[in-house]
Coordinates of C-alpha atoms in Angstrom, one line a residue:
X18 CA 133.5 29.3 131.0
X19 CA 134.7 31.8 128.4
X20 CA 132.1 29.8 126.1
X21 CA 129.2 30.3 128.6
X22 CA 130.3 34.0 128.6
X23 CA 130.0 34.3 124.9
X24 CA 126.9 32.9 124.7
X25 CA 125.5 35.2 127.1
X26 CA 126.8 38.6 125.9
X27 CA 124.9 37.3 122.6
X28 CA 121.9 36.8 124.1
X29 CA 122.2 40.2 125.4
X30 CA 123.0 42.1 122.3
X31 CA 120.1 40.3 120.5
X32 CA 117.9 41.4 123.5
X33 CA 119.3 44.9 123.4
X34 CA 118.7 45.0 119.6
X35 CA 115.0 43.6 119.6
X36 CA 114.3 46.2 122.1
X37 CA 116.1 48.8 120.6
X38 CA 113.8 48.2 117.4
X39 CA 110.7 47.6 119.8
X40 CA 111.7 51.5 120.8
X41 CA 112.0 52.7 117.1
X42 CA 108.6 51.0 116.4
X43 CA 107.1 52.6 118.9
X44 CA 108.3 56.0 118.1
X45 CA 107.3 55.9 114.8
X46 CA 103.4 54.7 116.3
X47 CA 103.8 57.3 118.0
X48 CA 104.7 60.2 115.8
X49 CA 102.2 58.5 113.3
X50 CA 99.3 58.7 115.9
X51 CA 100.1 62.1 117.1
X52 CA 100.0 62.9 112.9
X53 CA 96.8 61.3 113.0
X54 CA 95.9 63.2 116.0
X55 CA 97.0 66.7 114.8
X56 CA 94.9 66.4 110.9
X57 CA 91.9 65.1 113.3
X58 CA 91.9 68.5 115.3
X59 CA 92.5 70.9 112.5
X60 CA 89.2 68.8 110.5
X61 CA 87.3 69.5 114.0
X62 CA 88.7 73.1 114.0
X63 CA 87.7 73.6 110.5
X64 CA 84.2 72.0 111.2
X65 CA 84.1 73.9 114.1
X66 CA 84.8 77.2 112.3
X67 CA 82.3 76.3 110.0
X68 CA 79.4 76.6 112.1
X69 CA 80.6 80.2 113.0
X70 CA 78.3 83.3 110.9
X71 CA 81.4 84.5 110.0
X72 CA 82.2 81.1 108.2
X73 CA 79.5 81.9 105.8
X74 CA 80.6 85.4 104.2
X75 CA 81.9 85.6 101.1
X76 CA 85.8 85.6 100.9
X77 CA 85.5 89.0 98.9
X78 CA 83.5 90.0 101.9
X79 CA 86.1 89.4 104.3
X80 CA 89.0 90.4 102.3
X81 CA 87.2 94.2 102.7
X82 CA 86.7 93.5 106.5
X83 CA 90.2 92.3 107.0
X84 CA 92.0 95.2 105.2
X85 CA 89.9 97.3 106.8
X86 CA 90.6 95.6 110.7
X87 CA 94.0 93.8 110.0
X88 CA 93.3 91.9 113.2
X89 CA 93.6 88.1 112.9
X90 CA 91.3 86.3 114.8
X91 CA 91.8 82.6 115.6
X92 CA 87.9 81.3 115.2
X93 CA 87.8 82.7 111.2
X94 CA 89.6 81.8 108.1
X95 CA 92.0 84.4 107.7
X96 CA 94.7 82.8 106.4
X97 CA 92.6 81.4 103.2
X98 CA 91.7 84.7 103.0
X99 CA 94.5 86.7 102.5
X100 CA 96.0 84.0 100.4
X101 CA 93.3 84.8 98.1
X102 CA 93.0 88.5 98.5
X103 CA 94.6 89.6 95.3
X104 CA 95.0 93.5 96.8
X105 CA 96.7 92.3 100.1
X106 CA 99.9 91.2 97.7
X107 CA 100.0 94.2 95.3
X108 CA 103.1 96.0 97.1
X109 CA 106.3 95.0 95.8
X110 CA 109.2 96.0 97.3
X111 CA 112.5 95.1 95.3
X112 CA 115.6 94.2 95.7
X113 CA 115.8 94.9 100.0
X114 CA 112.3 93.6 100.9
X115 CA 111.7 90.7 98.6
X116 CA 114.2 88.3 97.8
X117 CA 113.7 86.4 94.2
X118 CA 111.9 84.1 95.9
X119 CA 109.1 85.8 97.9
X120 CA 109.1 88.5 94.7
X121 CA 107.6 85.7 92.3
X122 CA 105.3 84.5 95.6
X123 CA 104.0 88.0 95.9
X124 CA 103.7 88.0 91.9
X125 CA 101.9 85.0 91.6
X126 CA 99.3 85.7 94.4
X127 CA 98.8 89.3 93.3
X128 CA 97.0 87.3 90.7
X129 CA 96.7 89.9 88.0
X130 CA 95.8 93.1 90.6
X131 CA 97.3 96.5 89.6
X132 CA 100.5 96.7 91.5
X133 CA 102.6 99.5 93.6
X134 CA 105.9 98.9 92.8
X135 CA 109.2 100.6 94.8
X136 CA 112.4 99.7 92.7
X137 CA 115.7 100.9 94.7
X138 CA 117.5 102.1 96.4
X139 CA 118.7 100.5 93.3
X140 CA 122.8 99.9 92.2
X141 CA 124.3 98.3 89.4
X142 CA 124.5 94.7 89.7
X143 CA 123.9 92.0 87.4
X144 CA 122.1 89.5 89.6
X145 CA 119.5 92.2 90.4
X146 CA 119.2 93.5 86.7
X147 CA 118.6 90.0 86.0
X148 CA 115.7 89.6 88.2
X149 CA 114.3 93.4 87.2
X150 CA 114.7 92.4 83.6
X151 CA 113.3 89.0 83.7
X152 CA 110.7 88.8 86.7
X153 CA 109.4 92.4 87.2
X154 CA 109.5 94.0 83.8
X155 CA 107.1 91.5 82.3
X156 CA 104.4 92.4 84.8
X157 CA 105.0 95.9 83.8
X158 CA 101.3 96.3 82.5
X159 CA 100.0 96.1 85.6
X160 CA 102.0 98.6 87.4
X161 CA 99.6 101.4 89.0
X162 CA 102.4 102.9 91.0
X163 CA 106.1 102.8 90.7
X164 CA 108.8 104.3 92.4
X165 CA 112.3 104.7 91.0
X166 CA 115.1 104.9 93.7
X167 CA 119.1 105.0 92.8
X168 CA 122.1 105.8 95.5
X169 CA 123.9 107.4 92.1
X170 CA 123.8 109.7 88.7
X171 CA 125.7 106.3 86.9
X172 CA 122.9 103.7 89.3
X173 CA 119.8 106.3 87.8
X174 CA 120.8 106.2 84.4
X175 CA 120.9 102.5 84.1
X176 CA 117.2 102.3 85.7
X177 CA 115.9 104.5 83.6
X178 CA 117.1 103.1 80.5
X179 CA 114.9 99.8 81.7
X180 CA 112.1 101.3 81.5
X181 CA 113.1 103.0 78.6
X182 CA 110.9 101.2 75.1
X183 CA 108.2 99.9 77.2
X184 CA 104.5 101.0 77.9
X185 CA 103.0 101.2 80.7
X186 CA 99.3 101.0 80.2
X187 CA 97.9 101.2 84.0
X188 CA 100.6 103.6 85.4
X189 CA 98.7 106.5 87.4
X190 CA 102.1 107.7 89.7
X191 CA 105.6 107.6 89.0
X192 CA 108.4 108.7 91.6
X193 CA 112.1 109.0 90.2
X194 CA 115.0 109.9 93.1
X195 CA 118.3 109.9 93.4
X196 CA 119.2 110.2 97.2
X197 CA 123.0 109.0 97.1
X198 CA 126.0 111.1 96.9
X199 CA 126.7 112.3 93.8
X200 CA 130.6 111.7 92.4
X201 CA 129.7 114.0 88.9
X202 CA 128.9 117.7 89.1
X203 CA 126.4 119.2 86.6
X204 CA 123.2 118.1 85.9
X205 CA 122.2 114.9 85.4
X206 CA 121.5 113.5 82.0
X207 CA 117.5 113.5 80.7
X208 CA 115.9 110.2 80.0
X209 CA 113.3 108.8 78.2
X210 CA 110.9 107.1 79.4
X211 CA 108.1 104.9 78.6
X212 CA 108.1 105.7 74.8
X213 CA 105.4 103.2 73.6
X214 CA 103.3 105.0 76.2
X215 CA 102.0 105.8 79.9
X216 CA 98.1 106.9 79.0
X217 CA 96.7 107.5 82.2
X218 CA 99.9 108.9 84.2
X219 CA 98.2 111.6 86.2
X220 CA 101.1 112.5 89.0
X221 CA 104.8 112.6 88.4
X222 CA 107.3 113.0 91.0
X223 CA 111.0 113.6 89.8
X224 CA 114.1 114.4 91.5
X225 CA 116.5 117.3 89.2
X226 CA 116.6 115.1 86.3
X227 CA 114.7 116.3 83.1
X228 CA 112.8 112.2 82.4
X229 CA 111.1 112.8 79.0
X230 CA 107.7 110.9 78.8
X231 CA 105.5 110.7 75.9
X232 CA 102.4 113.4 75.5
X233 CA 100.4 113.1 78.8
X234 CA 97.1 113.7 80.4
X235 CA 98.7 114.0 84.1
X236 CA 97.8 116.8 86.0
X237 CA 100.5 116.9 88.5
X238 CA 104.1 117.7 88.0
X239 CA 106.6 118.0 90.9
X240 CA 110.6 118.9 90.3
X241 CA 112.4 118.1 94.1
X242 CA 115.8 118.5 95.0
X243 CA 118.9 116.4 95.8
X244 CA 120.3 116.2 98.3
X245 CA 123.3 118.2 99.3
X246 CA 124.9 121.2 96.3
X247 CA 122.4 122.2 93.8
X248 CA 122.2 120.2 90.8
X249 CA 120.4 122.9 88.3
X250 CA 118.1 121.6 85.5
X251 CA 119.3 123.3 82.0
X252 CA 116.5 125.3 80.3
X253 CA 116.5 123.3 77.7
X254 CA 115.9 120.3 79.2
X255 CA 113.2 121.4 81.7
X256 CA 112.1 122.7 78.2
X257 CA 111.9 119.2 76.6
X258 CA 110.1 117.4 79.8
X259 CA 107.4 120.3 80.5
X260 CA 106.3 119.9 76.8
X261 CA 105.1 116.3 77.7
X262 CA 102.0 118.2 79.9
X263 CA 100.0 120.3 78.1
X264 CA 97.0 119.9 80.5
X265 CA 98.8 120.4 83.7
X266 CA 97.4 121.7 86.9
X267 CA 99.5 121.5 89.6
X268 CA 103.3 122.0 89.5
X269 CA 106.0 122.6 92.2
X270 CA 109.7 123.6 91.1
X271 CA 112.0 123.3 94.4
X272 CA 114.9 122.5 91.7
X273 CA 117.6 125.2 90.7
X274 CA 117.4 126.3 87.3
X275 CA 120.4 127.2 85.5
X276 CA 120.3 131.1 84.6
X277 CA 121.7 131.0 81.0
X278 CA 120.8 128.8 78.0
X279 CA 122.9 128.1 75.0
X280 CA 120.2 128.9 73.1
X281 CA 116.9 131.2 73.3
X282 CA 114.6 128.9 75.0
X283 CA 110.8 130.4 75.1
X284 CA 108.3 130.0 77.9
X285 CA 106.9 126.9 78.5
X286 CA 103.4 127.8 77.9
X287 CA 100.9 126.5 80.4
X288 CA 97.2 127.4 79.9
X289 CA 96.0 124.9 82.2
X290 CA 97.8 125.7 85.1
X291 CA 96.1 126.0 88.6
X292 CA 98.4 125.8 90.9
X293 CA 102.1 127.2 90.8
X294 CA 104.6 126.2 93.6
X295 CA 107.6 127.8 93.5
X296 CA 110.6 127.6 96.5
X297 CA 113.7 130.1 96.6
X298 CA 116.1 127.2 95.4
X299 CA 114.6 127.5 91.9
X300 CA 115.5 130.8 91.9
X301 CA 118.9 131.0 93.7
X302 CA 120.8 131.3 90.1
X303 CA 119.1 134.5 89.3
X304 CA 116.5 133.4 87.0
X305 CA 112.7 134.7 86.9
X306 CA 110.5 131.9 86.8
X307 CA 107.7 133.6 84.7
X308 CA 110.8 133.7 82.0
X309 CA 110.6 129.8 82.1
X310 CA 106.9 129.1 82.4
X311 CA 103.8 131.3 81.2
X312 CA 100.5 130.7 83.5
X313 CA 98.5 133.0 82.5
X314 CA 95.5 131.1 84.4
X315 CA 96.8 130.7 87.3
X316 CA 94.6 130.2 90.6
X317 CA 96.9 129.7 93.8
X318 CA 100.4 130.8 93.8
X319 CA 102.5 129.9 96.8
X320 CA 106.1 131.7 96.9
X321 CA 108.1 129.5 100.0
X322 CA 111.8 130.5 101.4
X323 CA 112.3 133.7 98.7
X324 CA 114.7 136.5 99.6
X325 CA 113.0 140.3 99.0
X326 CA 115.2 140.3 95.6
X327 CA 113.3 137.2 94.6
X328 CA 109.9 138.3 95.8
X329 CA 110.3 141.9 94.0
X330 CA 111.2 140.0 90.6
X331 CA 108.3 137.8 90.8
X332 CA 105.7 140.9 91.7
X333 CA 107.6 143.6 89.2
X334 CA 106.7 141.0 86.5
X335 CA 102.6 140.2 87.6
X336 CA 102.5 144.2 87.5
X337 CA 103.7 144.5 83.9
X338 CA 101.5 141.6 82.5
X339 CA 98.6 143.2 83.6
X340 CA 95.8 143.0 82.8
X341 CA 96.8 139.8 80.5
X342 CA 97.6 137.4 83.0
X343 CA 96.8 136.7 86.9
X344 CA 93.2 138.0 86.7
X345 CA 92.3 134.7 87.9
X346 CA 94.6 134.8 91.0
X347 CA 92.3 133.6 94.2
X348 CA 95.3 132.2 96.7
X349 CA 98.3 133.5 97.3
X350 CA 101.0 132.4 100.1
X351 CA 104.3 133.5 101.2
X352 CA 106.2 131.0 103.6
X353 CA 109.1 132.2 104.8
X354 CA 109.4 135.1 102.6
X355 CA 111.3 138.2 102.5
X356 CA 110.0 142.0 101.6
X357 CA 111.6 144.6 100.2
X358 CA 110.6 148.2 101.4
X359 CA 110.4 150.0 97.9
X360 CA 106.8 147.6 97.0
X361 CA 104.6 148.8 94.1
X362 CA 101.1 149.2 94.9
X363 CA 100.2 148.0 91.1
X364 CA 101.1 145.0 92.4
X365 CA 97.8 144.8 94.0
X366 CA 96.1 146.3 91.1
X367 CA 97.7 143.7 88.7
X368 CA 96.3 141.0 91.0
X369 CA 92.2 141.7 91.9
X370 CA 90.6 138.4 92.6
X371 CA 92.7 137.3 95.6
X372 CA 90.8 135.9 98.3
X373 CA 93.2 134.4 100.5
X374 CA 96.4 135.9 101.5
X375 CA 99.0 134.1 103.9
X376 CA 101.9 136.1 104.9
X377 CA 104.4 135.9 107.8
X378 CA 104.4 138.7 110.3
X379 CA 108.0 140.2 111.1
X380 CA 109.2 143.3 111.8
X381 CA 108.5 145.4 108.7
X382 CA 105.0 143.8 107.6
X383 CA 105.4 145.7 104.1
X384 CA 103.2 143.6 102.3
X385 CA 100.0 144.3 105.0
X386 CA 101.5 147.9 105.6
X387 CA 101.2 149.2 102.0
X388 CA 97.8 147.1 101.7
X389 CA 96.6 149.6 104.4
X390 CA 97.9 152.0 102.9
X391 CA 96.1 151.4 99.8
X392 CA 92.7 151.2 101.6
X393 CA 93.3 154.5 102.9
X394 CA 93.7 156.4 100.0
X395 CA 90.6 154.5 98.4
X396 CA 88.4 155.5 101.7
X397 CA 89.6 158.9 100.9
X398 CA 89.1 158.7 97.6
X399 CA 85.5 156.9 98.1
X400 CA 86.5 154.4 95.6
X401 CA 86.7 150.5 96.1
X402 CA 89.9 148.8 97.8
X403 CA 92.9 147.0 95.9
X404 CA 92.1 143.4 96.3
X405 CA 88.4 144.0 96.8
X406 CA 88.0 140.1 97.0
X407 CA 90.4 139.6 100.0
X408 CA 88.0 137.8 102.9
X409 CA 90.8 135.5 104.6
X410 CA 94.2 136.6 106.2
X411 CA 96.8 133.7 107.7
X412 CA 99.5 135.0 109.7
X413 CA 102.6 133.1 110.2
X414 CA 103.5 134.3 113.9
X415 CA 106.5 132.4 114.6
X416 CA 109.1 135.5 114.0
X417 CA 107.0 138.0 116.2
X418 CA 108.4 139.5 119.4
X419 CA 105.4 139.9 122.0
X420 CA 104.7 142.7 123.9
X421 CA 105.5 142.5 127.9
X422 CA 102.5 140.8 128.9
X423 CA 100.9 140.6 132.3
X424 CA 97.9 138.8 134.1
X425 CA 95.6 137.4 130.9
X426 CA 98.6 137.0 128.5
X427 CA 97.8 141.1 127.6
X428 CA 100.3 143.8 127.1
X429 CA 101.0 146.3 129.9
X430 CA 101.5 149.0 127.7
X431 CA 100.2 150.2 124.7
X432 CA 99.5 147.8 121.3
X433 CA 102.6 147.0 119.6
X434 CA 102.9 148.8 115.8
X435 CA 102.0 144.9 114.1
X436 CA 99.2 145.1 116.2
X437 CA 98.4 148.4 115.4
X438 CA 98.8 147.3 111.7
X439 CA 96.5 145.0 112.0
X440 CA 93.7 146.7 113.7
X441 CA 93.6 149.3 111.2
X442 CA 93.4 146.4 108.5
X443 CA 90.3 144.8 109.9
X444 CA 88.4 148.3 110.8
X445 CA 89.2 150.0 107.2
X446 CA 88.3 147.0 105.4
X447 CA 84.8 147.4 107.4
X448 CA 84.5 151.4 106.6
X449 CA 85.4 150.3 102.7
X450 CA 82.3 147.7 102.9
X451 CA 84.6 144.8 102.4
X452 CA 84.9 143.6 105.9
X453 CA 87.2 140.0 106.6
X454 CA 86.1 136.9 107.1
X455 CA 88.9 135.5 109.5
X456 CA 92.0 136.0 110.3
X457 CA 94.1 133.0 110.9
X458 CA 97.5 132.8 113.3
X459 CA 99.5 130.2 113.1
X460 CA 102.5 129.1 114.7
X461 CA 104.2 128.0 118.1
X462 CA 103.4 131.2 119.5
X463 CA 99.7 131.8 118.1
X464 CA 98.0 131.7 121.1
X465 CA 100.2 134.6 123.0
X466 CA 99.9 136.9 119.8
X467 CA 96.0 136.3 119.5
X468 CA 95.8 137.0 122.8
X469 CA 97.6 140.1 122.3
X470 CA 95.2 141.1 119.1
X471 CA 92.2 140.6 120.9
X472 CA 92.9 142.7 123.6
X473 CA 93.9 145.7 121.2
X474 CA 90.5 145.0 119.5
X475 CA 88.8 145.0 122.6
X476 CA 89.7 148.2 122.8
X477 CA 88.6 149.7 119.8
X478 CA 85.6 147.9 119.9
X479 CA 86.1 145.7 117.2
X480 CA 85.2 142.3 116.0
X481 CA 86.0 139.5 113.9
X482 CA 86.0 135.8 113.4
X483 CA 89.4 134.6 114.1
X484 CA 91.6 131.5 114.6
X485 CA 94.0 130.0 116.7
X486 CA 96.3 126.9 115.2
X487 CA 99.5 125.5 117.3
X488 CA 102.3 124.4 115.0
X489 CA 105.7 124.0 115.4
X490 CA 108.0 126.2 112.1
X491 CA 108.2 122.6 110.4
X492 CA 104.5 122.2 110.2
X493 CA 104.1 125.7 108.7
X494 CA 105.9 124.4 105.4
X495 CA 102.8 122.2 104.6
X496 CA 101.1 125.8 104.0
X497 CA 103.4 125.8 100.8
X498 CA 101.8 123.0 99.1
X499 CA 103.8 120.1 100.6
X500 CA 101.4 117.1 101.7
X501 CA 101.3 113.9 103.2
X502 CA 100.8 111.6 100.1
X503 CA 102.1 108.4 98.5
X504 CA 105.3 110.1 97.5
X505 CA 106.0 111.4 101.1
X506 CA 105.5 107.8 102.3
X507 CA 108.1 106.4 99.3
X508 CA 110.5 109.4 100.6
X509 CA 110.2 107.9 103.8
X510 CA 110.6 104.2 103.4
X511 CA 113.8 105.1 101.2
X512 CA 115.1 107.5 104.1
X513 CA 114.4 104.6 106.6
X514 CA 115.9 101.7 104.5
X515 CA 119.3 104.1 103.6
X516 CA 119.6 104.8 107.8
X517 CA 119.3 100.7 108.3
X518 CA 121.9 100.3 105.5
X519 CA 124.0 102.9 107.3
X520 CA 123.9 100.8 110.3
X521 CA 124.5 97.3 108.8
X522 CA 127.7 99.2 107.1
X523 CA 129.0 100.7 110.5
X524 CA 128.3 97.2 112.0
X525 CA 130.3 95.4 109.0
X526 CA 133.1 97.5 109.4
X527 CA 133.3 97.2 112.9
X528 CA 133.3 93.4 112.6
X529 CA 136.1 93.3 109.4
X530 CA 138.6 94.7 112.7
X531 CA 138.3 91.1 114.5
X532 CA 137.0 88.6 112.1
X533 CA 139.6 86.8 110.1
X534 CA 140.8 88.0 106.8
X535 CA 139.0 85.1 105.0
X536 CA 135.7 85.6 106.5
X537 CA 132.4 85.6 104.1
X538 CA 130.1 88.3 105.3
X539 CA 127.2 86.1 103.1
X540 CA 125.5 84.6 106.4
X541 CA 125.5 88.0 107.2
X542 CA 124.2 89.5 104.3
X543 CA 121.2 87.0 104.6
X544 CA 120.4 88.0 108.3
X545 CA 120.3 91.7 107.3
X546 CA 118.1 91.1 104.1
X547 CA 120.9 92.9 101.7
X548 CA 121.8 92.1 98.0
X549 CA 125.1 90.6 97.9

């Protein structure tokens, strides 16, 4: 019996086995057949597709179309496409965006296309230098656009010094910030960079740090602030890096200045300057600008977020150059600008060609009050006006108090003195036979106070071209030079990757509460795409 029983529970573990095999045979059939069935449909697919018209353009063709669209679209060959679109892979992003891995991907398929690069927000760490030094730098020569981003003074330095003896033979714009918090006061140590050259850099962007580049052709020169307490550039080092730009056009100085210099430090002369940006900050240690830079050439000057002291520096010392500098003035803007009572009205002598004023309206208007002023003593004196040029007028409204308005958005009383003001600005310009153009009001409130102008006009029986923009105050700033360009975008991809960071801290340091003392936070640095 117990032999019979044997020989049967064989039997049945052969038979379970054979079948068990049978099963894995099978299987593998069928995972072989659906393989077979899966390469059939993509070569019908691929046939398919290449009946389609669209099948027939030439990849170059469609790499144009698809940056242009972006939209995939099942039926075409996209993804061969963009493999081989050179341009679609030319944005590096390094260390938060690409890992070493996808870095050298995006390298290889940029196949030899200029390249924007974004290096930050960058901190010491060896790993990282190792990949800059080995992976990125070599492809240097093909950099078109690269942004420098470090979270310290000690981080910047040892950035800059990378790029220190090297060329850069395609470089067009270069970005340098500093956006951490700063553990060293002063200001932060100048740099050299590029010193085998950078022939066609033509914009620069730099936070308060003096970067010394080799003589340029670039036409653009901007010096930003840091964040939080000024960090003022020395005279002598804004000294060294203006020297690099004999043929500049456009600068912008929103960073302090220190006052004093250990030694005397002459003007920075600037024959091919255009336009001149300058904002209250560079000014807040006392200094003149026009003791730092000479612009004798100058076309557009746009003064932004200046007390009266600052304002009444800047005309005192256009008065006393004249006539040997500012005769080519056209533009000239005041955003957020204060006035001092006691104006000169050489000012407006000094300054003939301007064209275009832009002023804020407040409650003294001395600026438009002693330029009315000035056109009635030349209608007396049946001469031609101060600023005989002057066809366009801009009005920041955003600081005016309205009259009490009734049905119509009109006053119920008599014109308000700015409107008053302002009336006799348009009609004595027309008795001195150089009438405005337009008159521009702009601001959250630009719609009541046109309203109000119009009907004070009406009344007089007067007439001209005006126009009506809606802004909120923020928006108004643009009218100081500030634009919505490359560097705004790398400003705001650094703002947005410091604000995740943020988070991922706050998130870490909530976790280190209940996770074990032991626990590796490396899974979790992988999840949230940060350097270890």
């Amino acid at each position: 019996m117990n032999h019979n029983q044997a020989s049967v529970n064989s039997n049945t573990q052969e038979d379970f086995d054979e079948i068990t095999q049978q099963i894995r045979v099978l299987q593998s059939s069928q995972d072989e057949l659906s393989r077979s069935i899966r390469n059939l449909q993509v070569r019908a697919a691929r046939i398919q597709n290449q009946k389609a018209a669209v099948s027939r353009i030439p990849s170059d063709v469609l790499s144009m179309i698809f940056e242009e669209c972006r939209q995939l679209n099942p039926q075409c060959h996209w993804r061969e496409v963009a493999l081989t679109s050179p341009s679609l892979w030319s944005s590096i992003h390094y260390p938060f965006s690409h890992k070493e891995d996808s870095l050298m991907e995006y390298l290889k398929r940029s196949d030899g296309s200029l390249l924007d690069v974004y290096i930050g927000p960058w901190r010491q760490h060896p790993q990282i230098e190792h990949v800059l030094t080995n992976i990125i730098l070599p492809h240097l020569p093909r950099f078109r656009q690269l942004v420098l981003d470090a979270v310290s003074r000690e981080a910047l330095a040892s950035l800059l010094a990378t790029f220190r003896n090297v060329s850069a033979p395609a470089l067009t714009r270069l970005r340098v910030m500093c956006r951490g918090p700063m553990s060293t006061a002063g200001p932060i140590a100048s740099a050299k960079l590029f010193t085998k050259g950078a022939p066609l850099l033509s914009d620069v962007r730099l936070d308060s740090v003096a970067v010394i580049l080799p003589k340029t052709e670039a036409k653009t020169l901007h010096f930003c602030p840091l964040p939080g307490p000024p960090f003022p550039l020395t005279r002598e080092k804004l000294f060294r890096a203006m020297s690099a730009f004999p043929f500049l056009r456009r600068l912008h100085v929103k960073s302090a200045i220190e006052l004093n210099s250990v030694a005397p430090i002459p003007p920075i002369l600037l024959p091919s300057l255009r336009e001149l940006v300058v904002h209250g900050l560079a000014v807040s240690t006392g200094i003149r600008i026009f003791d730092v830079i000479s612009t004798p050439n100058i076309e557009s000057l746009y003064l932004v977020d200046m007390n009266c002291s600052a304002i009444s520096a800047i005309h005192r010392f256009m008065t006393q150059s004249y006539p040997n500098a500012f005769q080519s003035l056209q533009v000239l803007r005041y955003i957020k600008c204060e006035f001092s009572e006691d104006m000169d009205i050489h000012f407006l002598r000094a300054t003939p060609g301007v064209s275009q004023l832009l002023v804020p309206v407040d409650k003294t208007n001395y600026l438009i009050r002693m330029l009315v002023n000035s056109d009635k003593q030349a209608a007396i004196h049946g001469c031609p006006p101060l600023w005989p040029e002057l066809r366009t007028v801009t009005l920041h409204t955003h600081e005016y108090c309205a009259q009490v308005v009734g049905g119509g958005g009109v006053p119920d009383d008599e014109p308000s003195p700015t409107m008053n003001l302002l009336q006799e600005l348009v009609t004595g310009r027309k008795v001195l036979g150089r009438p405005l153009s337009k008159l521009s009001f702009k601001g959250p409130n630009a719609g009541p106070f046109s309203n109000e102008f119009h009907w004070g006009l009406n009344r007089v029986k007067e007439f001209i071209s005006t126009e009506v923009i809606f802004c909120q105050i923020p928006a108004l700033l643009y009218d100081g030079g500030q634009e919505y360009d490359w560097a705004v975008v790398a400003e705001a991809y650094g703002m947005q990757l410091r604000q995740f960071l943020q988070q991922v801290q706050g998130i870490r340091q909530q976790l280190a509460t209940i996770l074990p003392p032991n626990f590796s936070f490396q899974q979790l640095r992988r999840r949230v795409d940060a350097p270890a």
